[in-house]
mmCIF file of C-alpha atoms in Angstrom:
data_model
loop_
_atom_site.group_PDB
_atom_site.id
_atom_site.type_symbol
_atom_site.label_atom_id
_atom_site.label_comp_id
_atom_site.label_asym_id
_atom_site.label_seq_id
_atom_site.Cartn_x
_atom_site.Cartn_y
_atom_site.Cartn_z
ATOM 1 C CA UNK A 1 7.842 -108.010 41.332
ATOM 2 C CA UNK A 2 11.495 -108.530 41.917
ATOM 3 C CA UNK A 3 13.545 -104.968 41.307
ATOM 4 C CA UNK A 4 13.705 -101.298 41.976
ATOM 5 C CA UNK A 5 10.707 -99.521 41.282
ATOM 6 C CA UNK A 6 11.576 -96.395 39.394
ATOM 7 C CA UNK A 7 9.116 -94.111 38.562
ATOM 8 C CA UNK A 8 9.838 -91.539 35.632
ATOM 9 C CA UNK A 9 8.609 -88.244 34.091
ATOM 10 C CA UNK A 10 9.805 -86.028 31.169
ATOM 11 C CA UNK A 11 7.736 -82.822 30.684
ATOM 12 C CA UNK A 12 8.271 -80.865 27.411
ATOM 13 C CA UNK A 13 6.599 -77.892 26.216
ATOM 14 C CA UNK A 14 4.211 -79.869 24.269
ATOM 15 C CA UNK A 15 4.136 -83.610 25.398
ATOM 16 C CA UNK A 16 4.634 -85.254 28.978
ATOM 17 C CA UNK A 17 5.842 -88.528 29.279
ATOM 18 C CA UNK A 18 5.275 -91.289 32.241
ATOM 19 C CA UNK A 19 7.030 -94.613 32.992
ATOM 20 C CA UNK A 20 7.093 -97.197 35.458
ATOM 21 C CA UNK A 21 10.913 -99.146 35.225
ATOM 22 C CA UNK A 22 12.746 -101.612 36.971
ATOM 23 C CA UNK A 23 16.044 -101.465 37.879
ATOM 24 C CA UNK A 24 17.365 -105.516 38.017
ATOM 25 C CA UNK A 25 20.931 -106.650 38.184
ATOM 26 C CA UNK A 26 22.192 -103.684 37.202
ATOM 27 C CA UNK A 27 19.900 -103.007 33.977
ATOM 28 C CA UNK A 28 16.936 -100.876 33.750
ATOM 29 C CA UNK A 29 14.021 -102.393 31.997
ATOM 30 C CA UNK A 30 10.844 -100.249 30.755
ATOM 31 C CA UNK A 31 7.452 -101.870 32.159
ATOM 32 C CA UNK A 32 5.137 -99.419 30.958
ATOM 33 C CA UNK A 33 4.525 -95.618 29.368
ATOM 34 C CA UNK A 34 1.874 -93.215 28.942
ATOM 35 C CA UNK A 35 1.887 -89.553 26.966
ATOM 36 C CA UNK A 36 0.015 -86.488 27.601
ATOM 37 C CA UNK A 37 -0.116 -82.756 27.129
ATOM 38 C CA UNK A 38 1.690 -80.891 28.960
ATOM 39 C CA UNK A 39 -0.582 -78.009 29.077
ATOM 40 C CA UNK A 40 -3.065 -80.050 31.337
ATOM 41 C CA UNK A 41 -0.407 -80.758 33.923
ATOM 42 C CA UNK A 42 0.144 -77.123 36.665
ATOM 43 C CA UNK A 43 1.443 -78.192 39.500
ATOM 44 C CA UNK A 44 3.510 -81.007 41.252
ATOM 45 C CA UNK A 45 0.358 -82.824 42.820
ATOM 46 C CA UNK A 46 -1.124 -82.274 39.157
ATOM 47 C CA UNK A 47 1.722 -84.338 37.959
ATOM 48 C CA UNK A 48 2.247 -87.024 40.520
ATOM 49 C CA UNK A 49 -1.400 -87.630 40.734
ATOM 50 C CA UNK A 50 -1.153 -87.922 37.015
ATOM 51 C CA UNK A 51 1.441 -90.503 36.838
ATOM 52 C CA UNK A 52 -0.509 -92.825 38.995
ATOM 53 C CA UNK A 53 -3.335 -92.556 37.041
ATOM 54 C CA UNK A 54 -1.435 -93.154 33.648
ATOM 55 C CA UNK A 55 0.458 -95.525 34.709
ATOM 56 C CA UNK A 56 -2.406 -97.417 36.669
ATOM 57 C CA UNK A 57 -0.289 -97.609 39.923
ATOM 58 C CA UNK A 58 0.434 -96.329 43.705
ATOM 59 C CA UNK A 59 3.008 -94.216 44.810
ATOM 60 C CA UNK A 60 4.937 -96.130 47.468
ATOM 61 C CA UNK A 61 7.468 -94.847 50.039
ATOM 62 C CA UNK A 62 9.962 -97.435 48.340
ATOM 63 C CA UNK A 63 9.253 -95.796 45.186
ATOM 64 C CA UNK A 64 12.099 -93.927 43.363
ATOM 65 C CA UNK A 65 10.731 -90.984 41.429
ATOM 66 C CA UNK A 66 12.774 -89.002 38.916
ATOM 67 C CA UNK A 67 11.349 -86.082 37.152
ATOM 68 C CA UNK A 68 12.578 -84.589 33.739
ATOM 69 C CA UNK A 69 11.322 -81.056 33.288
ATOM 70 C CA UNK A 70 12.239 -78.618 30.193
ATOM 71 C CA UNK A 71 13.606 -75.311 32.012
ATOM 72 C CA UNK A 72 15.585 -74.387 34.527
ATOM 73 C CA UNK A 73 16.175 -76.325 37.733
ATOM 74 C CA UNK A 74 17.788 -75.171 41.074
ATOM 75 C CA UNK A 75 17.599 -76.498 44.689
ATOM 76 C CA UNK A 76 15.199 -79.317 43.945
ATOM 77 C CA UNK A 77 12.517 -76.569 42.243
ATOM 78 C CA UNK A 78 12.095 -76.059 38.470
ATOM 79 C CA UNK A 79 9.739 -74.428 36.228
ATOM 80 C CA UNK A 80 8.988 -75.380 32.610
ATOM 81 C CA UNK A 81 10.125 -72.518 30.076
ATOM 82 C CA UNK A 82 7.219 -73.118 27.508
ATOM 83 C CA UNK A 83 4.382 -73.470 30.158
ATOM 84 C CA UNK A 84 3.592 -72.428 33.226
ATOM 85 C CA UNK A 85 3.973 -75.502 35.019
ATOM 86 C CA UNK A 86 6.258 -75.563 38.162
ATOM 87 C CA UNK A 87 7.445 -78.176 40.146
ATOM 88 C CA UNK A 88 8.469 -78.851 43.914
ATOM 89 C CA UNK A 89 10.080 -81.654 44.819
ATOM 90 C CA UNK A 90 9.128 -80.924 48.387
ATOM 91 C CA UNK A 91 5.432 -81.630 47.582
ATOM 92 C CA UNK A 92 6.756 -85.058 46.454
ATOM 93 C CA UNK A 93 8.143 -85.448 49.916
ATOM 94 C CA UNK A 94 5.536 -84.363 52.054
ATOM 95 C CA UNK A 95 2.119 -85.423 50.789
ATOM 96 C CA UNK A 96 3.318 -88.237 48.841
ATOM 97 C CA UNK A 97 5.872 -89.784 51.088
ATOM 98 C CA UNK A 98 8.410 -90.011 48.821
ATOM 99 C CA UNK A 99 12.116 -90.055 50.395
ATOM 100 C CA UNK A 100 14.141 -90.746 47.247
ATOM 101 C CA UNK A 101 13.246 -88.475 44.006
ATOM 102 C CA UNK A 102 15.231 -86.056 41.802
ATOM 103 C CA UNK A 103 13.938 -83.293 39.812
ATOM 104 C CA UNK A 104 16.481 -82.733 36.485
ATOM 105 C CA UNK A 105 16.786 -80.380 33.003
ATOM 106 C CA UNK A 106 15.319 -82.383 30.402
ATOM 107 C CA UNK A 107 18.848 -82.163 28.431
ATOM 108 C CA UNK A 108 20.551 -83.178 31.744
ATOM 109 C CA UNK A 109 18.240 -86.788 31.437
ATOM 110 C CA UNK A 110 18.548 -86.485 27.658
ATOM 111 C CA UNK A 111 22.787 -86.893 27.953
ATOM 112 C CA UNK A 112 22.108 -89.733 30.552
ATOM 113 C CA UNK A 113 19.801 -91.728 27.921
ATOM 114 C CA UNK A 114 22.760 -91.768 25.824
ATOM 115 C CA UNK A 115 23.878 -95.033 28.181
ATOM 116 C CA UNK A 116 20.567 -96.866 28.055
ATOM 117 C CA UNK A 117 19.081 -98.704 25.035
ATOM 118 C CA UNK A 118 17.913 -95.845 23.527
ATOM 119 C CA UNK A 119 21.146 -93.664 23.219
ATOM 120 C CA UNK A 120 22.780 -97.806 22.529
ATOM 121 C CA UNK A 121 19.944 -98.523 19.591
ATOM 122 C CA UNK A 122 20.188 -94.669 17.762
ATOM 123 C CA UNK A 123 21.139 -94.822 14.381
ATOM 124 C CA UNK A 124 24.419 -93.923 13.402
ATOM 125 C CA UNK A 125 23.913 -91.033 10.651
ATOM 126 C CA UNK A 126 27.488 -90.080 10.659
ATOM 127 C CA UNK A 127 31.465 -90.768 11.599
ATOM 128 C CA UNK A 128 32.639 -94.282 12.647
ATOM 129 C CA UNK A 129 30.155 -96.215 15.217
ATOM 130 C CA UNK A 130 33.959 -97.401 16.671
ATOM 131 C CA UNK A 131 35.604 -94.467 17.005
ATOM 132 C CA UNK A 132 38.331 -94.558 19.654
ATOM 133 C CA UNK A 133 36.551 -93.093 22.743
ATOM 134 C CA UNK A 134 33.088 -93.875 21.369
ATOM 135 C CA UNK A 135 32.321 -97.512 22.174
ATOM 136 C CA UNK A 136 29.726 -98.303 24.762
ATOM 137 C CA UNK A 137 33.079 -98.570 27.655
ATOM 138 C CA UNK A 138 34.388 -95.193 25.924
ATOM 139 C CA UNK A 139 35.215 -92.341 28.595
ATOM 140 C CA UNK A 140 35.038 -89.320 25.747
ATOM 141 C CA UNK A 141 32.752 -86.454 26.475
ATOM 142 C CA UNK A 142 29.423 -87.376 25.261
ATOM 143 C CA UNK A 143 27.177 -84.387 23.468
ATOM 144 C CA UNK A 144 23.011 -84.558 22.884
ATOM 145 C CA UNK A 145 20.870 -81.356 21.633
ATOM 146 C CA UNK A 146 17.022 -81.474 20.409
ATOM 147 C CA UNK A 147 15.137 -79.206 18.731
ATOM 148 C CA UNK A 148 10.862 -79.278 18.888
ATOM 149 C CA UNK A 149 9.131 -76.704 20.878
ATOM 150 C CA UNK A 150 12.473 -75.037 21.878
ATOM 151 C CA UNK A 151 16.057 -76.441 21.620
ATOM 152 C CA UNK A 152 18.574 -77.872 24.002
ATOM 153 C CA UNK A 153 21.651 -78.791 24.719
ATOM 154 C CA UNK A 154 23.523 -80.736 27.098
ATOM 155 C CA UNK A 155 26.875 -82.652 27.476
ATOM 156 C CA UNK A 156 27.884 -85.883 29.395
ATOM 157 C CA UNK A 157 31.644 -86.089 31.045
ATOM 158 C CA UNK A 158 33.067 -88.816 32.628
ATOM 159 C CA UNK A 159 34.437 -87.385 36.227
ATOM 160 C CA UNK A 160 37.064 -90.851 36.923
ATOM 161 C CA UNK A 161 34.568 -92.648 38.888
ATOM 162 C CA UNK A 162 30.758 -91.876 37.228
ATOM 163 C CA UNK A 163 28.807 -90.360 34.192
ATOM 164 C CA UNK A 164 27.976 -86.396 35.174
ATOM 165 C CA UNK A 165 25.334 -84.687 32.766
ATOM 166 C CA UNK A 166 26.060 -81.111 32.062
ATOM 167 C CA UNK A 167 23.333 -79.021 30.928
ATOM 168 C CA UNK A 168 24.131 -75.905 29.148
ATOM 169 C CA UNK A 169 21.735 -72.737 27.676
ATOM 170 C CA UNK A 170 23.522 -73.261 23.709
ATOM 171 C CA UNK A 171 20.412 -72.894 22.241
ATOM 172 C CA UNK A 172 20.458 -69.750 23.010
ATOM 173 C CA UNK A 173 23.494 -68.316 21.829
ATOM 174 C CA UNK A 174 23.724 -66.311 18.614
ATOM 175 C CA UNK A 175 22.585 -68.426 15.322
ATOM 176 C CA UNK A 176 25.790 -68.024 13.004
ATOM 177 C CA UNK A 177 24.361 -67.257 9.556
ATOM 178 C CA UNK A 178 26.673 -67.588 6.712
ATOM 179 C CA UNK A 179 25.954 -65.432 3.146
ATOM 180 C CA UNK A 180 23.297 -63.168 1.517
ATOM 181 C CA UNK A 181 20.356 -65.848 1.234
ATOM 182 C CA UNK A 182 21.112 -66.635 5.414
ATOM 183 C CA UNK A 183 21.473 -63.312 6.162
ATOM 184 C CA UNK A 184 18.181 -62.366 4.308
ATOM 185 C CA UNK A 185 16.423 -65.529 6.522
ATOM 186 C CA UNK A 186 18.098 -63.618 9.597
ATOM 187 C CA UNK A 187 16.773 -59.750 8.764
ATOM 188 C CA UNK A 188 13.146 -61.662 8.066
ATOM 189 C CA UNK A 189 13.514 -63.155 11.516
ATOM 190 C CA UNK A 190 14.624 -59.922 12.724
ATOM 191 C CA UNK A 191 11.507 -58.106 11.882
ATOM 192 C CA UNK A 192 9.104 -60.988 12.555
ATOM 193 C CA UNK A 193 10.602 -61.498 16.343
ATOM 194 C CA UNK A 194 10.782 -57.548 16.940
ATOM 195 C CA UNK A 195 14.253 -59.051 18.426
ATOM 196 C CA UNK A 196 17.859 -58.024 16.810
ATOM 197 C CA UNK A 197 19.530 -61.038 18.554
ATOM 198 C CA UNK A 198 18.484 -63.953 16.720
ATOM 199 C CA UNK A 199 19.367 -67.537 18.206
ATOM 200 C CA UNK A 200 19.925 -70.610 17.241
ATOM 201 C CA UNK A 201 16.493 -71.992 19.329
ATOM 202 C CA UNK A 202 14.611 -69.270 16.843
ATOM 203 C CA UNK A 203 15.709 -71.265 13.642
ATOM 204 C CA UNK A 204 15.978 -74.673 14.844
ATOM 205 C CA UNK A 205 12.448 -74.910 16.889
ATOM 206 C CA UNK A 206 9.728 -75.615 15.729
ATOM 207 C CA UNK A 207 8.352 -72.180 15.175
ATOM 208 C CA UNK A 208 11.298 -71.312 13.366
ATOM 209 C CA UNK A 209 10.791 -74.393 10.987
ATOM 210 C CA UNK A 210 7.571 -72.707 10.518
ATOM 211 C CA UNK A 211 8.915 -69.096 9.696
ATOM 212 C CA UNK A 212 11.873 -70.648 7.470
ATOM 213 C CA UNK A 213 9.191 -72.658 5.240
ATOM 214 C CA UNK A 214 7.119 -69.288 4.941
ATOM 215 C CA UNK A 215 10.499 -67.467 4.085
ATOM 216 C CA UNK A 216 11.388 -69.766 1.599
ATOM 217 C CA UNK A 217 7.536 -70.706 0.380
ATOM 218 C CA UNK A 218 5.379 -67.892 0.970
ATOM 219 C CA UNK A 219 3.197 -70.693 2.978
ATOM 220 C CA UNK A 220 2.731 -70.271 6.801
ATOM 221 C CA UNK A 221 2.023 -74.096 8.067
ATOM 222 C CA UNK A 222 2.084 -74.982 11.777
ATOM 223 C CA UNK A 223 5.502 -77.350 12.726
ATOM 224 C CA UNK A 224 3.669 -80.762 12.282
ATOM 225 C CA UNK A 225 2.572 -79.643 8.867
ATOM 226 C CA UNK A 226 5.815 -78.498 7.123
ATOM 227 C CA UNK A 227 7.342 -81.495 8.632
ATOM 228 C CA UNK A 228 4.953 -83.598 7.172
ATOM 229 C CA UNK A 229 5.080 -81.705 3.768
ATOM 230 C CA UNK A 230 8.406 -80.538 3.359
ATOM 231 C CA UNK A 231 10.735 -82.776 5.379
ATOM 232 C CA UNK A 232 9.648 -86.009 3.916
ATOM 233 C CA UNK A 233 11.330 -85.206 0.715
ATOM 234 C CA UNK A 234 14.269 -83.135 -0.851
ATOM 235 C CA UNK A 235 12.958 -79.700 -1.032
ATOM 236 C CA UNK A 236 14.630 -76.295 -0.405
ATOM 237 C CA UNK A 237 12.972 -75.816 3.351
ATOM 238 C CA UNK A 238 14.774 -79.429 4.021
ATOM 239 C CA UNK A 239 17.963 -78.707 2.590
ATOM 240 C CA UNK A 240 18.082 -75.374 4.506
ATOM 241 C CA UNK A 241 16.810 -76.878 7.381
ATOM 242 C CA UNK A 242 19.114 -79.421 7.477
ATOM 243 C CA UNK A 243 22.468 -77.463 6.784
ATOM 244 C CA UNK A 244 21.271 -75.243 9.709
ATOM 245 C CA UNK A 245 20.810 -78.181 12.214
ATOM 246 C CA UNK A 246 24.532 -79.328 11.328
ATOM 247 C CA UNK A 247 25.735 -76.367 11.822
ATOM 248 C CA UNK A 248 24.679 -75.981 15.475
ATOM 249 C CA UNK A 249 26.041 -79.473 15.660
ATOM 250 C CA UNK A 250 29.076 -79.149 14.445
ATOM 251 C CA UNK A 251 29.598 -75.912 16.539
ATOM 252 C CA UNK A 252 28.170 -78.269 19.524
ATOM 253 C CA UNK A 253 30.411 -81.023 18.978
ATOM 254 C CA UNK A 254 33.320 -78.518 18.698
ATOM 255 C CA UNK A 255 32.227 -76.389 21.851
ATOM 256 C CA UNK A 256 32.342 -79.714 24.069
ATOM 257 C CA UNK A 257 34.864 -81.417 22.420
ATOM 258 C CA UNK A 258 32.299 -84.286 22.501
ATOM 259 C CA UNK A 259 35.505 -86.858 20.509
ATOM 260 C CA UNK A 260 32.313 -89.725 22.567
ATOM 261 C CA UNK A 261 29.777 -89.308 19.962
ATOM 262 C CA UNK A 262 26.632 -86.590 19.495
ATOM 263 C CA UNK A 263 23.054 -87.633 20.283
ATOM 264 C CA UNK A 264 20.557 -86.059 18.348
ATOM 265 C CA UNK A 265 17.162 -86.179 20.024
ATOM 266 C CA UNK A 266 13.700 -84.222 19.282
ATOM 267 C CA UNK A 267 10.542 -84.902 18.199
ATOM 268 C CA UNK A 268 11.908 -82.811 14.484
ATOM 269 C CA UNK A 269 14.598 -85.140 13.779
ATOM 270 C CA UNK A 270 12.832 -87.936 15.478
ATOM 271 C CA UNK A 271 9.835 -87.799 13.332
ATOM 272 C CA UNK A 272 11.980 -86.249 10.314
ATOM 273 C CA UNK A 273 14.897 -88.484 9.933
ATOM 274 C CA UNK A 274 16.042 -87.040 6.268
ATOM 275 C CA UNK A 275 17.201 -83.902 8.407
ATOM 276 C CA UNK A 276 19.915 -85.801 9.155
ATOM 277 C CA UNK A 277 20.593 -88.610 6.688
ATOM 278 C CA UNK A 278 20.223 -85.975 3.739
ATOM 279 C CA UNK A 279 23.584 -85.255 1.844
ATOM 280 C CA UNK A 280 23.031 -81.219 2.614
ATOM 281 C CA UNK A 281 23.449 -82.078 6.379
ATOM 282 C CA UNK A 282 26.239 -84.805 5.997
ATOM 283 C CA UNK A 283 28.146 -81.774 3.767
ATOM 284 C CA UNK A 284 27.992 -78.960 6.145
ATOM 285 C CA UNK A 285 28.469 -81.227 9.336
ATOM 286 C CA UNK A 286 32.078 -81.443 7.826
ATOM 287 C CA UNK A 287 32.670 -78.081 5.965
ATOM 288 C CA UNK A 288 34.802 -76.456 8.879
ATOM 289 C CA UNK A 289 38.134 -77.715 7.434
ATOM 290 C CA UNK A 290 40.558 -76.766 11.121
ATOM 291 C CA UNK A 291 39.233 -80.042 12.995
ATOM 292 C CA UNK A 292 37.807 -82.073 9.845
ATOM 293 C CA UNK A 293 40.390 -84.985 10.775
ATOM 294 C CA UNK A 294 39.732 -85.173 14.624
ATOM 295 C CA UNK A 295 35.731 -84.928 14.356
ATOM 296 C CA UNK A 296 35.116 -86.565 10.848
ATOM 297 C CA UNK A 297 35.433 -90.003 12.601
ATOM 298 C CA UNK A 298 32.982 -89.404 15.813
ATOM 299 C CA UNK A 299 29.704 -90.783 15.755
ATOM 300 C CA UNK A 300 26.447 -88.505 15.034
ATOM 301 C CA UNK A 301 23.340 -90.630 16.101
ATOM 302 C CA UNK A 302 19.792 -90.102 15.391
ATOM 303 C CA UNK A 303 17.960 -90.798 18.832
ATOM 304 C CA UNK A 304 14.322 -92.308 16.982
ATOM 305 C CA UNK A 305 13.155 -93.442 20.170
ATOM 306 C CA UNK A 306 11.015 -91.142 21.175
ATOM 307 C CA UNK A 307 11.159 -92.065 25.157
ATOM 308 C CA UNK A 308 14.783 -91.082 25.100
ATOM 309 C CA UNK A 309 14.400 -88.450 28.425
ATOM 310 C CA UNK A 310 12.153 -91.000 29.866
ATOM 311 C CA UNK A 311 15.100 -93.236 29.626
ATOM 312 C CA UNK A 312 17.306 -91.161 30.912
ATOM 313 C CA UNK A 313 15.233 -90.227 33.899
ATOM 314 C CA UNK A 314 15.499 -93.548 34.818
ATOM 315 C CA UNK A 315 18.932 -93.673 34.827
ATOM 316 C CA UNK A 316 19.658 -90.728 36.647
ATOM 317 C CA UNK A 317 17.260 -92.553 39.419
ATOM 318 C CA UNK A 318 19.257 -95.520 39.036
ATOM 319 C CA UNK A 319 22.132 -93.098 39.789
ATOM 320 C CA UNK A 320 20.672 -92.062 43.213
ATOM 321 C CA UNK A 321 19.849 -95.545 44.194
ATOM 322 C CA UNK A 322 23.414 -96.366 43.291
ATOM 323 C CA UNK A 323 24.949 -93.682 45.438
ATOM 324 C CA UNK A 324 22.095 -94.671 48.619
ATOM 325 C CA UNK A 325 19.666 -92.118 47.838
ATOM 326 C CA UNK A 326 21.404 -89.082 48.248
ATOM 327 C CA UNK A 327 20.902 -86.752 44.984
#
């Protein structure tokens, strides 16, 4: 078949994804996919091995392979921050033969998606889809964050001659709680974590959606559950839910001065679209009145597709084949 081979990973804390693209004239095009859990995956020959068996291929020395992994990455090593899986990308190199591969932060791919079909197809939940600085030739600082088994963060700046992903640790700043009820929801946390510094990953994660429905409910349900029952529909763990999520989006937006659009990604929104499109989120996404006039018109997107970081693992390989293999 005619094209680059590109070969693609994104490892979460609960799902890893596989896919086999093509890079052709320019434009990558997604031939197949394959999901997993992460937990079976724990170590690089684990995953490579993997891949070719999902995805019903051989690794070739032509091959380009580009791994997304959720946790830190340095000097072509990274381990995954809600696992124990770690990954080498000298393995890839040495028993696998593979010259040209890249090993990036999961929020790193996720900002780099924002330029393939699935950042191009997300659904525009807020501001002006033609904001100046926004279109798809826009050069405006580009922000994506994701909450489901953690949160992240990431941004995307244009350096004058290509796209450079940013990733950041936001999620784990300092959640800014705002009144009595919030700062009731923040002394429960307090006591439940056994932690006085409560971040914004503890209430936007999934095991903080958890701990706010049993704050708010008395009910303890496991993250699929209270999305299922009480995200699908206007009640009080969705409205606080959702005036908490565009908060640290609004805060996001601000901190990166992101005038290009925010991404929203995640398997919570992504599966739980009325987060977003709900009238408590569109109201606190513009309550800070300073910058209501420069952000109000900047596009907030709903990433649904839920192969986003595969996406954008395949464009940050595109990116190395681009620039003759050098990472």
């Amino acid at each position: 078949m005619a094209g680059q081979r590109i070969l693609a990973a994104d490892i979460g804390g609960t799902n890893a994804r596989f896919g086999c693209f093509f890079v052709e004239d320019g434009q990558l095009r997604l031939e197949r996919v394959s999901w997993m859990p992460s937990s079976g995956l724990r170590d690089t020959e684990a995953v490579l091995r993997t891949l070719q068996h999902r995805l019903d291929l051989e690794l070739s020395p032509q091959d380009v392979l580009a791994l997304a992994l959720a946790g830190p990455v340095a000097a072509e090593r990274g381990r995954l921050t809600n696992g124990s899986l770690q990954l080498d990308l000298a393995v890839a190199r040495q028993r696998f033969g593979l010259r040209r591969c890249l090993l990036c932060n999961d929020f790193a791919a996720a900002a780099l998606a924002t330029l393939t079909p699935a950042g191009e197809d997300a659904r525009l939940v807020a501001g002006d889809r033609l904001a100046e600085g926004a279109g798809p030739e826009g050069r405006a600082a580009r922000a994506v964050l994701g909450a489901g088994t953690g949160l992240g963060a990431a941004l995307l700046v244009w350096t004058g001659r290509r796209w450079l992903p940013v990733p950041s640790e936001a999620g784990h700043a300092a959640f800014p709680f705002s009144g009595r009820p919030e700062h009731d929801f923040e002394r429960f946390l307090q006591r439940d974590l056994g932690q006085s510094w409560i971040s914004a990953e503890d209430v936007l994660s999934g095991q903080g959606l958890s701990q706010l429905h049993f704050f708010l409910s008395g009910e303890y349900l496991f993250p699929p559950v209270v999305g299922a029952r009480a995200l699908q529909s206007e009640t009080t763990t969705l409205q606080w839910y959702a005036r908490f999520l565009a908060r640290f989006c609004r805060n996001w937006m601000y901190a990166a001065l992101s005038l290009g659009g925010l991404w929203v990604c995640g398997g919570i929104a992504a599966r739980n679209p009325l987060c977003l499109t709900c009238s408590q989120f569109g109201e606190e996404l513009q309550r800070a009145n300073p910058l209501r006039a420069l952000f109000a018109p900047v596009p907030v997107r709903l990433m649904e597709n839920e192969n986003s970081g595969l996406w954008g693992a395949a464009r940050a390989g595109q990116n190395l084949v681009e620039k003759g293999g050098r990472a």
